[in-house]
Short mmCIF file of C-alpha atoms in Angstrom, two decimals:
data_model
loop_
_atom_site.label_atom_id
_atom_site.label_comp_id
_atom_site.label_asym_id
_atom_site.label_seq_id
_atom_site.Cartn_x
_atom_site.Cartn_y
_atom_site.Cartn_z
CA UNK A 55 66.73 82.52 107.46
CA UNK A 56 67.36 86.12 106.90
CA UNK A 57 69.80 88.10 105.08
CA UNK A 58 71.64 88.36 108.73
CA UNK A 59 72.21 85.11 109.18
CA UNK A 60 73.49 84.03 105.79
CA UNK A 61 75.90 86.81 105.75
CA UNK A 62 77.10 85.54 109.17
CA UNK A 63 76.30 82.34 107.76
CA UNK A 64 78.55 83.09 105.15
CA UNK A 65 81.58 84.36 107.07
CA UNK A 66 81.70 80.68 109.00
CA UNK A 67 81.70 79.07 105.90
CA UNK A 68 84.74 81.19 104.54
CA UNK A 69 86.99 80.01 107.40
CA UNK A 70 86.24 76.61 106.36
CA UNK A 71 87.47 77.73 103.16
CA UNK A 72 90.61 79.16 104.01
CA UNK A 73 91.37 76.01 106.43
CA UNK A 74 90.76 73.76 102.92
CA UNK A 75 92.92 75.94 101.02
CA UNK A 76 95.53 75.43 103.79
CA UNK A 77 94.94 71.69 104.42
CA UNK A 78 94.21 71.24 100.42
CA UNK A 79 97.89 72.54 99.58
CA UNK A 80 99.81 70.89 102.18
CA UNK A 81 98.24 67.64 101.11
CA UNK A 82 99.68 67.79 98.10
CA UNK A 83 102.92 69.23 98.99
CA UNK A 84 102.73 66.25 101.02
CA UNK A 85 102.36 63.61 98.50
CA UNK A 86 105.53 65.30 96.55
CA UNK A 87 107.86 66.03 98.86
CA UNK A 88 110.76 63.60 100.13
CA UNK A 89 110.57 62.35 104.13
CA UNK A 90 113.93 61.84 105.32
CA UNK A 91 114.35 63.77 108.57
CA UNK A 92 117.87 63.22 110.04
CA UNK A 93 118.57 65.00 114.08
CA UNK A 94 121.04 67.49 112.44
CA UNK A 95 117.89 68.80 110.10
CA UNK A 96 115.54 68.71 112.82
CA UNK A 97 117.73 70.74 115.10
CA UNK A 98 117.24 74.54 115.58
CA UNK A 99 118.57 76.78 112.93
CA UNK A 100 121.10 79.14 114.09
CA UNK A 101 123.16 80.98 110.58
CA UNK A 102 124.72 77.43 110.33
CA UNK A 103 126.68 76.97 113.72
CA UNK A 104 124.91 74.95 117.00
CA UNK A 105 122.53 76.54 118.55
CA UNK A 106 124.00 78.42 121.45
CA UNK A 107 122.19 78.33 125.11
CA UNK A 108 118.28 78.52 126.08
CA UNK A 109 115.72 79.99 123.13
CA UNK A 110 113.95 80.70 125.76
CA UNK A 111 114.97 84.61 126.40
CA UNK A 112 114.13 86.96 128.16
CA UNK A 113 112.29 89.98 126.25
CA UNK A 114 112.60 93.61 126.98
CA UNK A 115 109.51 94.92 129.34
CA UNK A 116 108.69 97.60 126.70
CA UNK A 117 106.89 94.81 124.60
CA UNK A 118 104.11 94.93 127.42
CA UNK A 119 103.87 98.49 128.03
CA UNK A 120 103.04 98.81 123.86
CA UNK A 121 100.93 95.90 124.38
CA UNK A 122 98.84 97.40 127.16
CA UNK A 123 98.70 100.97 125.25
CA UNK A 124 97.66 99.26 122.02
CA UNK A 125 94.55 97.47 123.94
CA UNK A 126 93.87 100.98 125.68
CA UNK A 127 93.83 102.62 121.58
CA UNK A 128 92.48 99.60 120.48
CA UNK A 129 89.12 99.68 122.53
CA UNK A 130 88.40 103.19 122.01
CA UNK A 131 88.63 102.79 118.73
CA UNK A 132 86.33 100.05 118.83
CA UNK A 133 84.04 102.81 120.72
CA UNK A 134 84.72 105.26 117.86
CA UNK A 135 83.49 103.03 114.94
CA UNK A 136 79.79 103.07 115.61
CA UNK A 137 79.89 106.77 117.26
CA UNK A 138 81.17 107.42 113.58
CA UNK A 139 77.96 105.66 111.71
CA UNK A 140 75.93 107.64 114.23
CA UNK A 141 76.78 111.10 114.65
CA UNK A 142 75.38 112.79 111.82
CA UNK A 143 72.05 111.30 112.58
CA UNK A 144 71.15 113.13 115.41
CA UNK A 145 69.57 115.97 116.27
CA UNK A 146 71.52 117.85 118.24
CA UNK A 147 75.33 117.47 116.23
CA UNK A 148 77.50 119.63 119.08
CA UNK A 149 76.91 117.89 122.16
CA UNK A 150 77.76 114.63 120.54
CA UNK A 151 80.63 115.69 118.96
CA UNK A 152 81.86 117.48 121.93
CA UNK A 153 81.33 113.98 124.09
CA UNK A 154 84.04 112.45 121.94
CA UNK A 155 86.08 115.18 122.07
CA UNK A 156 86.12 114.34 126.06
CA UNK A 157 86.74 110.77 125.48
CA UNK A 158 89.27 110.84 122.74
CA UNK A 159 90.73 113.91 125.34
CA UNK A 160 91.03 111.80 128.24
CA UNK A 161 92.97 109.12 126.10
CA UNK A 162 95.28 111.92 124.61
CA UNK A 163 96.32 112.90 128.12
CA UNK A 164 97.31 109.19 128.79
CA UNK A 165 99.57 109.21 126.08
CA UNK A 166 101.00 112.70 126.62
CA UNK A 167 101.50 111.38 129.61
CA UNK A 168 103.16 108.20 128.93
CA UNK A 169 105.09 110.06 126.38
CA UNK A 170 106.40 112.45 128.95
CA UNK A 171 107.32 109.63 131.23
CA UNK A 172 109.40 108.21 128.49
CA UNK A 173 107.96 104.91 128.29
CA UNK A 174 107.80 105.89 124.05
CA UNK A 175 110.94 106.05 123.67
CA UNK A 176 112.27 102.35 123.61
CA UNK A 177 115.62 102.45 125.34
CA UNK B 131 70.01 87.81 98.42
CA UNK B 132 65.99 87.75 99.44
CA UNK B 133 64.61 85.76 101.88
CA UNK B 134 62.56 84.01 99.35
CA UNK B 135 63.58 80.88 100.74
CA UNK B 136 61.68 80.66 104.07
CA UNK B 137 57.98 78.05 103.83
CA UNK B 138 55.26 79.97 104.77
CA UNK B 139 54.39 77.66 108.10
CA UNK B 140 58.30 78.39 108.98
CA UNK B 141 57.56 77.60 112.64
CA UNK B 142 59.58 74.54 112.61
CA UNK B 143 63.19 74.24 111.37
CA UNK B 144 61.81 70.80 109.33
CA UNK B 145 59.48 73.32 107.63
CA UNK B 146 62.18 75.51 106.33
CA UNK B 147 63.64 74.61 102.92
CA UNK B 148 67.34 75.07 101.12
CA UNK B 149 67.40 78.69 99.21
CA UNK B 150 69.28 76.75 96.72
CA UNK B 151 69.10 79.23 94.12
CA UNK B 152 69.14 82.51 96.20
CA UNK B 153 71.91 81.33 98.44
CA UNK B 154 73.53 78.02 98.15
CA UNK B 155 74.64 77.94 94.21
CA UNK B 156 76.07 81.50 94.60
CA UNK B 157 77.81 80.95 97.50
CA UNK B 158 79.62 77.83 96.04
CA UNK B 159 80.66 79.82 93.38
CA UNK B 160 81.67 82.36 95.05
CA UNK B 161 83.98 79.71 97.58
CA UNK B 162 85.47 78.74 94.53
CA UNK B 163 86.39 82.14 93.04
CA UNK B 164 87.98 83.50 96.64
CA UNK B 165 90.15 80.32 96.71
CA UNK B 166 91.55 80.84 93.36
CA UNK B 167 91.55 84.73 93.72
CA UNK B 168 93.79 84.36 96.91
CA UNK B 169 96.69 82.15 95.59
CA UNK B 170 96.24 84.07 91.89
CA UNK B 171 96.45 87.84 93.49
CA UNK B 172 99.45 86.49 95.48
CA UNK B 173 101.18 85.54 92.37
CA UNK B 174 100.28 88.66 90.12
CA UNK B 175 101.44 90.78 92.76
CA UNK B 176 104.26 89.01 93.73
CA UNK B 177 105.54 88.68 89.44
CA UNK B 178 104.95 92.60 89.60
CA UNK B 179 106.91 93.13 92.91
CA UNK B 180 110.11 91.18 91.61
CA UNK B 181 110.16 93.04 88.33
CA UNK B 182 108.88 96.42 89.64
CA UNK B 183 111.61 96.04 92.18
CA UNK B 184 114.28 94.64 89.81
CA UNK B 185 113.73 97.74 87.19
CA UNK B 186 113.60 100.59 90.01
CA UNK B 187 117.02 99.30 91.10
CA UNK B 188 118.42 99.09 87.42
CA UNK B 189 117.71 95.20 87.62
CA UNK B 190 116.13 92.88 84.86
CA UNK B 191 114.78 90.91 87.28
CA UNK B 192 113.11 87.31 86.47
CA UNK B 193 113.83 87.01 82.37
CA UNK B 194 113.78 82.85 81.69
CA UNK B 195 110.86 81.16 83.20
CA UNK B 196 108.32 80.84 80.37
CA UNK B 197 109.96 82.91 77.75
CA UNK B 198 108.33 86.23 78.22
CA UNK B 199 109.87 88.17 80.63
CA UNK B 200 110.25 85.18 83.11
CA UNK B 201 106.51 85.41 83.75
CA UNK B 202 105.96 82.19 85.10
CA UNK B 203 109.42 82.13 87.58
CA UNK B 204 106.33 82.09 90.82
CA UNK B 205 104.61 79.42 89.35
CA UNK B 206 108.45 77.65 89.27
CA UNK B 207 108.83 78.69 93.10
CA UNK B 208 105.65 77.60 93.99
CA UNK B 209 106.36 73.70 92.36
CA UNK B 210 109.76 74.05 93.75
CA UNK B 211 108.74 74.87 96.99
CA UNK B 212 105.97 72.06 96.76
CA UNK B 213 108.73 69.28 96.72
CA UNK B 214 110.74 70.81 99.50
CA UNK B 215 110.46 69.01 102.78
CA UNK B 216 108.20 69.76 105.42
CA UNK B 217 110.58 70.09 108.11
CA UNK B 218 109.38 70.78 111.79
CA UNK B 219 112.14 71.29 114.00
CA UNK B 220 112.75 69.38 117.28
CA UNK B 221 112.10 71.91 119.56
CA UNK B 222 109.33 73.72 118.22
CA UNK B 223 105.39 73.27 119.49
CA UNK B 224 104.48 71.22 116.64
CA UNK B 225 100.61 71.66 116.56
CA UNK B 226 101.27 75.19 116.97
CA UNK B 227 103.71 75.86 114.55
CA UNK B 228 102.23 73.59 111.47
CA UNK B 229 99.18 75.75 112.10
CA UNK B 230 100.39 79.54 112.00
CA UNK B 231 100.32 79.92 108.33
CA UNK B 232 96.61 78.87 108.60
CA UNK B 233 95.89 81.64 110.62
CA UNK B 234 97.67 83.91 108.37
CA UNK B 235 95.72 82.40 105.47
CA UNK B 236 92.27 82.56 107.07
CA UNK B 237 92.97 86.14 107.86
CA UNK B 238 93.40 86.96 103.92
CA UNK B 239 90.24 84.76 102.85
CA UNK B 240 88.20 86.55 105.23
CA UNK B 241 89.78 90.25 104.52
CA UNK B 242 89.06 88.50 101.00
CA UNK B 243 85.14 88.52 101.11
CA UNK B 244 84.71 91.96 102.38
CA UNK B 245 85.53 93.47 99.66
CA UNK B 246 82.77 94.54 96.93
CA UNK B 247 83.78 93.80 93.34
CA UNK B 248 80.89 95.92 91.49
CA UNK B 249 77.63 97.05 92.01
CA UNK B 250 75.96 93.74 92.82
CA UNK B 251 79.12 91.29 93.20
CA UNK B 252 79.84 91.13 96.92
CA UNK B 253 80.55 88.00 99.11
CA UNK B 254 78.82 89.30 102.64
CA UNK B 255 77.07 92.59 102.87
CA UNK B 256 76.86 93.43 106.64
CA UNK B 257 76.53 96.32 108.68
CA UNK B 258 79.92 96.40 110.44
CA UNK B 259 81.83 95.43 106.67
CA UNK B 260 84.95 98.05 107.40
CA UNK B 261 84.99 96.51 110.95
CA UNK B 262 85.07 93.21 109.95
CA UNK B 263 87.43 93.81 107.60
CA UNK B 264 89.89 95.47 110.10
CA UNK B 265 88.81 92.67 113.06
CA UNK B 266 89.93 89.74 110.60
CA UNK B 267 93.27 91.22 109.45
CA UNK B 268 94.26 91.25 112.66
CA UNK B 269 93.88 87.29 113.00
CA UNK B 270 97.19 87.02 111.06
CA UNK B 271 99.21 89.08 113.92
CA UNK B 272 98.06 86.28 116.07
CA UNK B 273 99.34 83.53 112.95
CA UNK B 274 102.56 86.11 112.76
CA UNK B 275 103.60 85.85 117.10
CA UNK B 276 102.43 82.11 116.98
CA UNK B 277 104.86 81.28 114.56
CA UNK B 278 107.74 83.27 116.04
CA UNK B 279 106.69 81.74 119.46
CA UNK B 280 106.38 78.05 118.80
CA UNK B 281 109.35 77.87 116.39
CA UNK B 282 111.49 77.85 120.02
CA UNK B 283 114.25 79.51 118.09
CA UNK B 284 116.01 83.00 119.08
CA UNK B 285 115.84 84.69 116.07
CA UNK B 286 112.17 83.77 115.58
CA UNK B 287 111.16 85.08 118.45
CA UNK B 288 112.21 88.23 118.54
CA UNK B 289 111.16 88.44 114.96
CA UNK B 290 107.74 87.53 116.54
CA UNK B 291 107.75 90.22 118.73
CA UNK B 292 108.90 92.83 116.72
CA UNK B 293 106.36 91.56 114.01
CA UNK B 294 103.66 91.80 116.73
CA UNK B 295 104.30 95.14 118.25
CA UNK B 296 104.67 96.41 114.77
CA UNK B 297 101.56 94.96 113.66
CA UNK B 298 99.74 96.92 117.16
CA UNK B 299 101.69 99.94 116.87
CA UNK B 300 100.02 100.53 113.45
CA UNK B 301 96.65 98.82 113.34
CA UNK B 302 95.94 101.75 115.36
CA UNK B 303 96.52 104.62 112.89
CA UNK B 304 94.97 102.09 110.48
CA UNK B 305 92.03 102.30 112.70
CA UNK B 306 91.66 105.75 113.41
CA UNK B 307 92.03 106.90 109.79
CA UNK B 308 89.55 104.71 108.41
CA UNK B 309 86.77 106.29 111.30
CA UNK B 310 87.68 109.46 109.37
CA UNK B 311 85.83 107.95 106.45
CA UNK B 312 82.88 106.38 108.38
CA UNK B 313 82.25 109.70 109.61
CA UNK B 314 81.49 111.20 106.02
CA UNK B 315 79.72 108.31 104.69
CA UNK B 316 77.65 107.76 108.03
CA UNK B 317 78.04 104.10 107.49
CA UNK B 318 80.66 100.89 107.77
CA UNK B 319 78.54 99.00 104.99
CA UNK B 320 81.25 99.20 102.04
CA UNK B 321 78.78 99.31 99.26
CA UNK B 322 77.11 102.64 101.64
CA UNK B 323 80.53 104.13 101.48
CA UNK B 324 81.10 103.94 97.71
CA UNK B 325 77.61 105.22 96.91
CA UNK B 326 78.33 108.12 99.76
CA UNK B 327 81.71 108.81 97.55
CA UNK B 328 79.31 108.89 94.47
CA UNK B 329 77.08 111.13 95.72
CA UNK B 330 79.56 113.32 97.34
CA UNK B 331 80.15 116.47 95.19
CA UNK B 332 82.68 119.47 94.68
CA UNK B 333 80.50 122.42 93.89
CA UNK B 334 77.44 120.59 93.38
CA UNK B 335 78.83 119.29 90.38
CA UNK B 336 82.08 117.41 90.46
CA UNK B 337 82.14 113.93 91.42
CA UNK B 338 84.84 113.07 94.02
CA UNK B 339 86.00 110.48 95.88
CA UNK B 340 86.95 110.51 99.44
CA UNK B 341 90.54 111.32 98.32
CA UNK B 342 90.24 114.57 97.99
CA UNK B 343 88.74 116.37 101.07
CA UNK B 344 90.39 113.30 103.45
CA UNK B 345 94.10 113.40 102.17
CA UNK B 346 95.48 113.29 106.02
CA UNK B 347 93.71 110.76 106.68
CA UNK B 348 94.63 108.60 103.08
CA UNK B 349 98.65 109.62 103.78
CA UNK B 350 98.27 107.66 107.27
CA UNK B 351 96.41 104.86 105.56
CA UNK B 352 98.81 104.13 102.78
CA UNK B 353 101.46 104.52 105.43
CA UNK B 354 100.27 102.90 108.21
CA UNK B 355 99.53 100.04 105.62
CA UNK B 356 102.70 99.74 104.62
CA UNK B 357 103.98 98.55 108.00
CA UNK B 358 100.79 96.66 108.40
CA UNK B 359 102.20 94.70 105.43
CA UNK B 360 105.50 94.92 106.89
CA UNK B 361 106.98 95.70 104.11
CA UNK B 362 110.28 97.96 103.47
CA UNK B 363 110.72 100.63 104.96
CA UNK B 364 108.83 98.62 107.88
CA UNK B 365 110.27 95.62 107.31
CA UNK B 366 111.75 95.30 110.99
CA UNK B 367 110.01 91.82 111.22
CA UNK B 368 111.37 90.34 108.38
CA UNK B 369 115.13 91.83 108.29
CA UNK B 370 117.20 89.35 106.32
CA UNK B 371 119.95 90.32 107.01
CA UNK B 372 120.07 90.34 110.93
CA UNK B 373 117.11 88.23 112.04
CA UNK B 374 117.17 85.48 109.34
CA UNK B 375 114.09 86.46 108.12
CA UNK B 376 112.56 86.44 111.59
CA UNK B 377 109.20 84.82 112.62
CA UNK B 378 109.67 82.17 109.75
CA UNK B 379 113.17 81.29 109.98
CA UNK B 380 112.07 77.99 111.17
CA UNK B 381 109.80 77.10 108.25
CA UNK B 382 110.68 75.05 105.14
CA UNK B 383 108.65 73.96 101.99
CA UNK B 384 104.82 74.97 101.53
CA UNK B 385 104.25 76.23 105.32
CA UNK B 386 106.67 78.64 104.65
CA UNK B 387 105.60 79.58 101.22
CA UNK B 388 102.04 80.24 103.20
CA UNK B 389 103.63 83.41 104.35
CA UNK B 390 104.74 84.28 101.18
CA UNK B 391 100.73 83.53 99.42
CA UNK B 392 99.50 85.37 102.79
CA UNK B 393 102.05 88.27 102.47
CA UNK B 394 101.32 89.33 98.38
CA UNK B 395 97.38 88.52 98.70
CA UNK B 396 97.22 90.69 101.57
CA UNK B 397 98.72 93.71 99.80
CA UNK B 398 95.68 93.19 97.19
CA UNK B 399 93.63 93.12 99.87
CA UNK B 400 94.70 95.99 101.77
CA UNK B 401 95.03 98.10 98.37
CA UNK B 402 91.74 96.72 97.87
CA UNK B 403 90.41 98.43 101.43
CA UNK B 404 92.29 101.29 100.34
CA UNK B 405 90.53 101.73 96.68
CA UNK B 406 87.35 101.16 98.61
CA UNK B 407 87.24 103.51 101.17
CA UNK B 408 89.52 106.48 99.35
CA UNK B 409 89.05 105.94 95.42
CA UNK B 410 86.31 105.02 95.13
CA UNK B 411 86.13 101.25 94.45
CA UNK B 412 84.16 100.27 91.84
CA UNK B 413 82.76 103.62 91.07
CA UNK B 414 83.98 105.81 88.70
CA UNK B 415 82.27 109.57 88.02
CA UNK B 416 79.61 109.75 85.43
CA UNK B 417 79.49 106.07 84.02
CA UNK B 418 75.98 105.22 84.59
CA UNK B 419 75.05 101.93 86.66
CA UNK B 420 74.18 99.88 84.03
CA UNK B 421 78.22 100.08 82.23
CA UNK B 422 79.74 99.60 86.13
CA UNK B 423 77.91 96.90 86.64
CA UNK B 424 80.44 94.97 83.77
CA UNK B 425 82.97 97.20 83.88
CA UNK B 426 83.07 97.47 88.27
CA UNK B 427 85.44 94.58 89.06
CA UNK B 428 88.15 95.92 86.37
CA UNK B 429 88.06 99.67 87.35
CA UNK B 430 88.40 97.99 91.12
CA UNK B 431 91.16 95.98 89.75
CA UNK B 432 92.67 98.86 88.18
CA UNK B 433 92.48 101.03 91.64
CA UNK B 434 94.02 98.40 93.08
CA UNK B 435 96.92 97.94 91.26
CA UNK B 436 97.76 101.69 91.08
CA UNK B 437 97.61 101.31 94.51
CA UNK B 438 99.59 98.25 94.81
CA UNK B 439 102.46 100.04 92.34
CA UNK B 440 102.30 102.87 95.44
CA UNK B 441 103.72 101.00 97.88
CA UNK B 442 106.32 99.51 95.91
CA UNK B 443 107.42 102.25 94.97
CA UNK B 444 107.62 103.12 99.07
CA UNK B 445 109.23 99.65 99.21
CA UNK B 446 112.04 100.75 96.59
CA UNK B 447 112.62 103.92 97.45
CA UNK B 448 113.08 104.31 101.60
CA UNK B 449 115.85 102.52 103.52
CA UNK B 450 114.66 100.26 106.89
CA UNK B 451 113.45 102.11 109.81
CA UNK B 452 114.97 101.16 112.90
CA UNK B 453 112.40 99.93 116.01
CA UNK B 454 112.48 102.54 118.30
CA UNK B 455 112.30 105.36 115.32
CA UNK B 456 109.32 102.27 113.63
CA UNK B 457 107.17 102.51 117.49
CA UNK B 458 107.91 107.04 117.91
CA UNK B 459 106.66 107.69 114.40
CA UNK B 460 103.39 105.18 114.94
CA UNK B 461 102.87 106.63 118.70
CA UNK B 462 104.23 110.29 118.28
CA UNK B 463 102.98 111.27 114.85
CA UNK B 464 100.73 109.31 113.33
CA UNK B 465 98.29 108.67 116.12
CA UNK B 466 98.01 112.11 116.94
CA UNK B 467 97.63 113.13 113.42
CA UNK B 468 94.81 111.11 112.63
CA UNK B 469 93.12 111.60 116.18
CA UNK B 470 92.99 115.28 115.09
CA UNK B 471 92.03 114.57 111.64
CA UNK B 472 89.24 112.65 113.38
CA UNK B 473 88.46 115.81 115.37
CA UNK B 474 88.43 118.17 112.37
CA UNK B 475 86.18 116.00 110.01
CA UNK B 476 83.48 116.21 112.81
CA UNK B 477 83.31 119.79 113.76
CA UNK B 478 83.42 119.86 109.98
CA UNK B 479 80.60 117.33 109.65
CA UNK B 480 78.43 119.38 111.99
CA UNK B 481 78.90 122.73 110.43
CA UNK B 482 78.49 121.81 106.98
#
């Protein structure tokens, strides 16, 4: 087994970890704590009064659009990362500097653009 | 760790035998001092936030618990909050709402083991470290919208949602600062990036960390970790005083004391990233190896809490942004900012 694989190895492991920490706690918790549930305690929380209509509501659109932007940013960034490790490494600097400089471009113009259209602006 | 372990007629997997002492014994140890680090950072940090807090707003703060300057009240909380019932409301998605926190807390353990505590004390040691360490924190957005979602209450919702398009809005700055860094150390291997910041020189002479010569890009970190922590003046999420303390509204007892664990330990962990990548970790400028490698985790520790006192001090001092100004200053300024900062560190990096 190499050094790759017990790192990776190792990272697996440290889930398991976090999930006993988790379920380690709330076991005990659970042996202190008192267990009388009544349907008033188990009923929504709402500042004190009943809980008025559906919780089910209806979100603003806006949500999505910074969702879908964020997955846009998020996936050229993911690009960017190990362009980053690379770029000093080889031989000729310019042209692969200047090939991010298109691709980070490109996404620059999407957001000018959805800036102009005034999708950024959250009213 | 060698590879000492593998038999030489390693053709089978019965052939292969247990690196016990290379791999196994450390890595026990090293499970048991991450789960005591998480729950201890989260109470250091969270003694130092009430009285840090409490004395920049003319307060005393905590003085009873344990005589000395109420230094044990979070150790109180935490029993306190140990005998409170475990209440799971009605309504909610109960498998999914008992297990947010967990996500939350996974996402700290495993932000946890990136990080390199001297020379030769590191958990993992990969290639794609910084990556990993941004690809895990992101777990707990997932912990922070499940919780609002399956809680089937108004207020957590939208606490939820805010929390999660917070959370987006600013990974991304987070993100693109950070590349800023890989570009000058030419590697996402932590350890590679404090060595680069050791070897990196003013002059030919002075010593400096990564501070210096990438300031933009360590102004959007500390700020765009500051919402990532959601705390004030990001603190949209949380906003007592019109959301009920939004995505976890619906939690009582320990679950909801998970947040609290998950919220402190990830500020050392994110100060943590910070000292890393900008201060220079464990390093410090012309103590030879030998000295780091017993004095590395405290100067670390140190960094970290300077850090730490940084954005508390942010927390005191600036009053709530609303969302719409929170989502314009992540998407108008401080994308663009650090996409150009990207831009000028690499025709820098090719020139020099």
């Amino acid at each position: 087994m190499s050094d790759y694989y017990e790192n990776y190895l190792t990272i697996f492991l440290f889930v398991l970890v976090g999930l006993g920490l988790f379920g380690a706690m709330i076991g005990v918790a659970r042996l202190l704590q008192p267990r009388r549930q009544t349907a008033a305690k188990l009923a929504t929380y709402e500042c004190g009064v009943e809980a008025e209509g559906d919780w089910w509501t209806q979100q603003h659109v806006r949500y999505y659009v910074f969702a879908l932007l964020f997955v846009v940013f998020d996936i050229e960034a993911a690009f960017i990362f190990p362009w980053a490790t690379v770029m000093g490494s080889i031989a000729d600097a310019w042209a692969v500097l200047v090939e991010m400089f298109v691709f980070i471009g490109i996404l620059v113009v999407a957001l000018a653009y959805v800036m102009r259209k005034g999708l950024l602006r959250w009213m | 760790m060698t590879t000492a372990g593998v038999a030489p007629h390693a053709g089978s997997v019965l052939a292969y035998d247990i690196p016990w002492v290379d791999f196994v014994i450390p890595l026990v140890v090293k499970m048991l001092v991450i789960a005591l680090l998480v729950p201890l950072s989260a109470l250091v940090l969270g003694y130092l936030f009430l009285k840090l807090l409490a004395h920049m707003q003319s307060r005393l703060g905590p003085m009873e618990a344990g005589g000395f300057h109420g230094w044990a009240q979070l150790i109180a909380d935490g029993l306190k909050f140990m005998q409170k019932e475990d209440v799971i409301p009605e309504a909610a998605d109960k498998p999914a709402f008992a297990m947010a926190p967990a996500f939350v807390l996974v996402s700290v353990v495993l932000v946890m083991i990136t990080i390199p505590f001297g020379p030769s004390l590191n958990v993992i040691d990969i290639d794609a470290q910084v990556f990993m360490a941004l690809a895990v924190a992101s777990i707990g957005t997932i912990g922070v919208l499940l919780a609002g979602w399956s809680s089937a209450n108004k207020y957590s919702l939208m606490g939820g949602f805010r929390a999660a398009g917070q959370l987006m809005a600013y990974e991304l700055p987070l993100l693109l600062s950070i590349v800023a860094v890989v570009m000058m150390a030419q590697t996402m291997n932590m350890q590679g990036i404090i060595s680069a910041q050791g070897g990196f020189e003013l002059f030919g002479t002075i010593p400096i960390p990564y501070v210096v010569p990438q300031f933009v890009a360590f102004a959007v970190f500390i700020v765009a970790a500051q919402a990532e922590l959601s705390q004030a003046p990001f603190d949209m999420p949380f906003a007592e005083s019109e959301l009920v303390s939004g995505y976890a509204t619906e939690y009582t007892g320990f679950r909801y004391l998970f947040f609290f664990i998950a919220e402190f330990a990830s500020n050392f962990t994110m100060a943590a990233i910070g000292a890393v990548l900008f201060l220079g970790g464990w390093w410090l400028p012309w103590v030879p190896d030998g000295v780091l490698e017993v004095i590395g985790p405290f100067v670390l520790v140190a960094k970290i809490l300077f850090l730490v006192f940084v954005f508390l001090w942010m927390r005191s001092t600036y009053p709530r942004l609303r969302e719409d100004q929170l989502q314009r200053f992540a998407w108008k300024w401080l994308i663009p900012i650090s996409l150009v900062n990207i831009g000028i560190t690499g025709v820098l990096k090719v020139v020099w």
